[in-house]
Tab-separated table of C-alpha atoms in Angstrom:
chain	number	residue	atom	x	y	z
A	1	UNK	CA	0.000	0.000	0.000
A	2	UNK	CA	1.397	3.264	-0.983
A	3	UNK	CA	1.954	5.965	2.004
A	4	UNK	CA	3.769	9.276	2.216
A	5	UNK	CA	4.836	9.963	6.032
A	6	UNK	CA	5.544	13.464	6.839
A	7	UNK	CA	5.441	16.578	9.354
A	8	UNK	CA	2.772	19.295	8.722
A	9	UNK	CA	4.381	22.112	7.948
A	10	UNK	CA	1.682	24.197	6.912
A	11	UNK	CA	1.221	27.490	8.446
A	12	UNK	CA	-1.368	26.887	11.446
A	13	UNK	CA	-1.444	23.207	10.944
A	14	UNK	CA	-4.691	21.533	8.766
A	15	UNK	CA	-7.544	23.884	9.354
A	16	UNK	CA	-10.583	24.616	7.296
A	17	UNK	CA	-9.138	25.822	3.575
A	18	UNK	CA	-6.305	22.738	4.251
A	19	UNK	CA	-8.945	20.197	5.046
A	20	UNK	CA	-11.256	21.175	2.147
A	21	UNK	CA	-8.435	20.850	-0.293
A	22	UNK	CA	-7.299	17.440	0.685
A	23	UNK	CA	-10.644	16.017	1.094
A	24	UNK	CA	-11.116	17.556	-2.624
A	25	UNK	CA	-7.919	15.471	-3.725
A	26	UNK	CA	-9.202	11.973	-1.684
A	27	UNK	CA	-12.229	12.044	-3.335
A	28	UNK	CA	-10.914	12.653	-6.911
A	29	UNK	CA	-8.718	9.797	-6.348
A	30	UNK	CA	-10.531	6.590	-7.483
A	31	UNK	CA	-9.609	4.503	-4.132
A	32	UNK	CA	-10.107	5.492	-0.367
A	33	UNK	CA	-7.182	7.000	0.871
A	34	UNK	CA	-6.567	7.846	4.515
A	35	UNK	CA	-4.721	9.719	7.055
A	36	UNK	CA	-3.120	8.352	10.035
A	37	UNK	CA	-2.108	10.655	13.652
A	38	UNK	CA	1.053	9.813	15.435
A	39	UNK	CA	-1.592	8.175	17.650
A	40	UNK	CA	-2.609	5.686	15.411
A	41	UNK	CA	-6.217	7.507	14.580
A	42	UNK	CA	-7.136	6.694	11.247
A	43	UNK	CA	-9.749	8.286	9.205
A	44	UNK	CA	-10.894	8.397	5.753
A	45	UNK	CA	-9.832	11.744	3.988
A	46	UNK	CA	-13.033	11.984	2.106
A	47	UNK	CA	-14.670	13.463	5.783
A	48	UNK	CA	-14.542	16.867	6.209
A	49	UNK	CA	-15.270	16.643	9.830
A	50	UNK	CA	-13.229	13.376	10.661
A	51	UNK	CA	-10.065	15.659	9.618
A	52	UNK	CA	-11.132	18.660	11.468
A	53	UNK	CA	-11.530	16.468	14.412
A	54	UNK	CA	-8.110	15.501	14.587
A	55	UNK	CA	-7.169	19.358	15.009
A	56	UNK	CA	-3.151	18.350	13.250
A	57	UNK	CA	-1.001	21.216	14.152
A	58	UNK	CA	2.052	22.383	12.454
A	59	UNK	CA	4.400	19.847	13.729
A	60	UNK	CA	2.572	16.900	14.054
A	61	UNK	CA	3.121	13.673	12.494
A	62	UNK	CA	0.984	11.806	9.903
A	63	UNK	CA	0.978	8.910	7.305
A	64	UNK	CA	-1.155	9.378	4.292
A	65	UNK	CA	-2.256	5.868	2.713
A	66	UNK	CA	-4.057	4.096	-0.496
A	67	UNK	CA	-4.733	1.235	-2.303
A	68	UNK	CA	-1.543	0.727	-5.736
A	69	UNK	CA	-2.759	2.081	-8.647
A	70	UNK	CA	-1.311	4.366	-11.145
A	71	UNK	CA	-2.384	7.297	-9.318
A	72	UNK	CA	-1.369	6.603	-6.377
A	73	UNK	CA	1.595	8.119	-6.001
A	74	UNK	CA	0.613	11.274	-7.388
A	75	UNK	CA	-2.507	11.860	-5.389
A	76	UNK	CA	0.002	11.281	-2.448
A	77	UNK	CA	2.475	13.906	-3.353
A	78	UNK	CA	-0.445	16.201	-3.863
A	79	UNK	CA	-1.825	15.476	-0.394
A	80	UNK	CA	1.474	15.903	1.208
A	81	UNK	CA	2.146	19.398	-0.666
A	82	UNK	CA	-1.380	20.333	1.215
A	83	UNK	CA	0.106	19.513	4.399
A	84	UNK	CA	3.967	20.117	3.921
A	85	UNK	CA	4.099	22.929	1.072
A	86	UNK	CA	7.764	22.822	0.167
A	87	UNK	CA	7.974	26.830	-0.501
């Protein structure tokens, strides 16, 4: 299973305008993909409120995960860009 772990960098962490983007990406993507807390809290990334109820800060810890397919690794990247822009 493909996965992408990486430290939010994003200024103030995954809040609303965040969120909305990478549930936009997961659900564009043709296979569930989720989002995993240092805790271990998993949730699908097509939930707007699942992800706002982990509150990630800047800082934190995640894995992103989906099912191989040719996409895969793209709509990773993308997600991680959301979370860790690298400007």
């Amino acid at each position: 299973m493909p996965a992408r772990r990486l430290i939010v960098s994003a200024h103030n962490g995954a809040h609303a305008r965040p969120v909305a983007e990478l549930v936009r990406l997961a659900q564009s993507h043709g296979s569930p993909v989720t989002l995993r807390t240092a805790d271990g809290t998993t949730v699908d990334l097509s939930s707007v409120l699942a992800v706002m109820d982990l509150a990630i800060s800047s800082g934190d810890a995640v894995v992103l995960e989906t099912a191989a397919s040719d996409t895969a690794d793209d709509v990773l990247d993308q997600l991680a860009e959301v979370l860790a822009p690298r400007n």
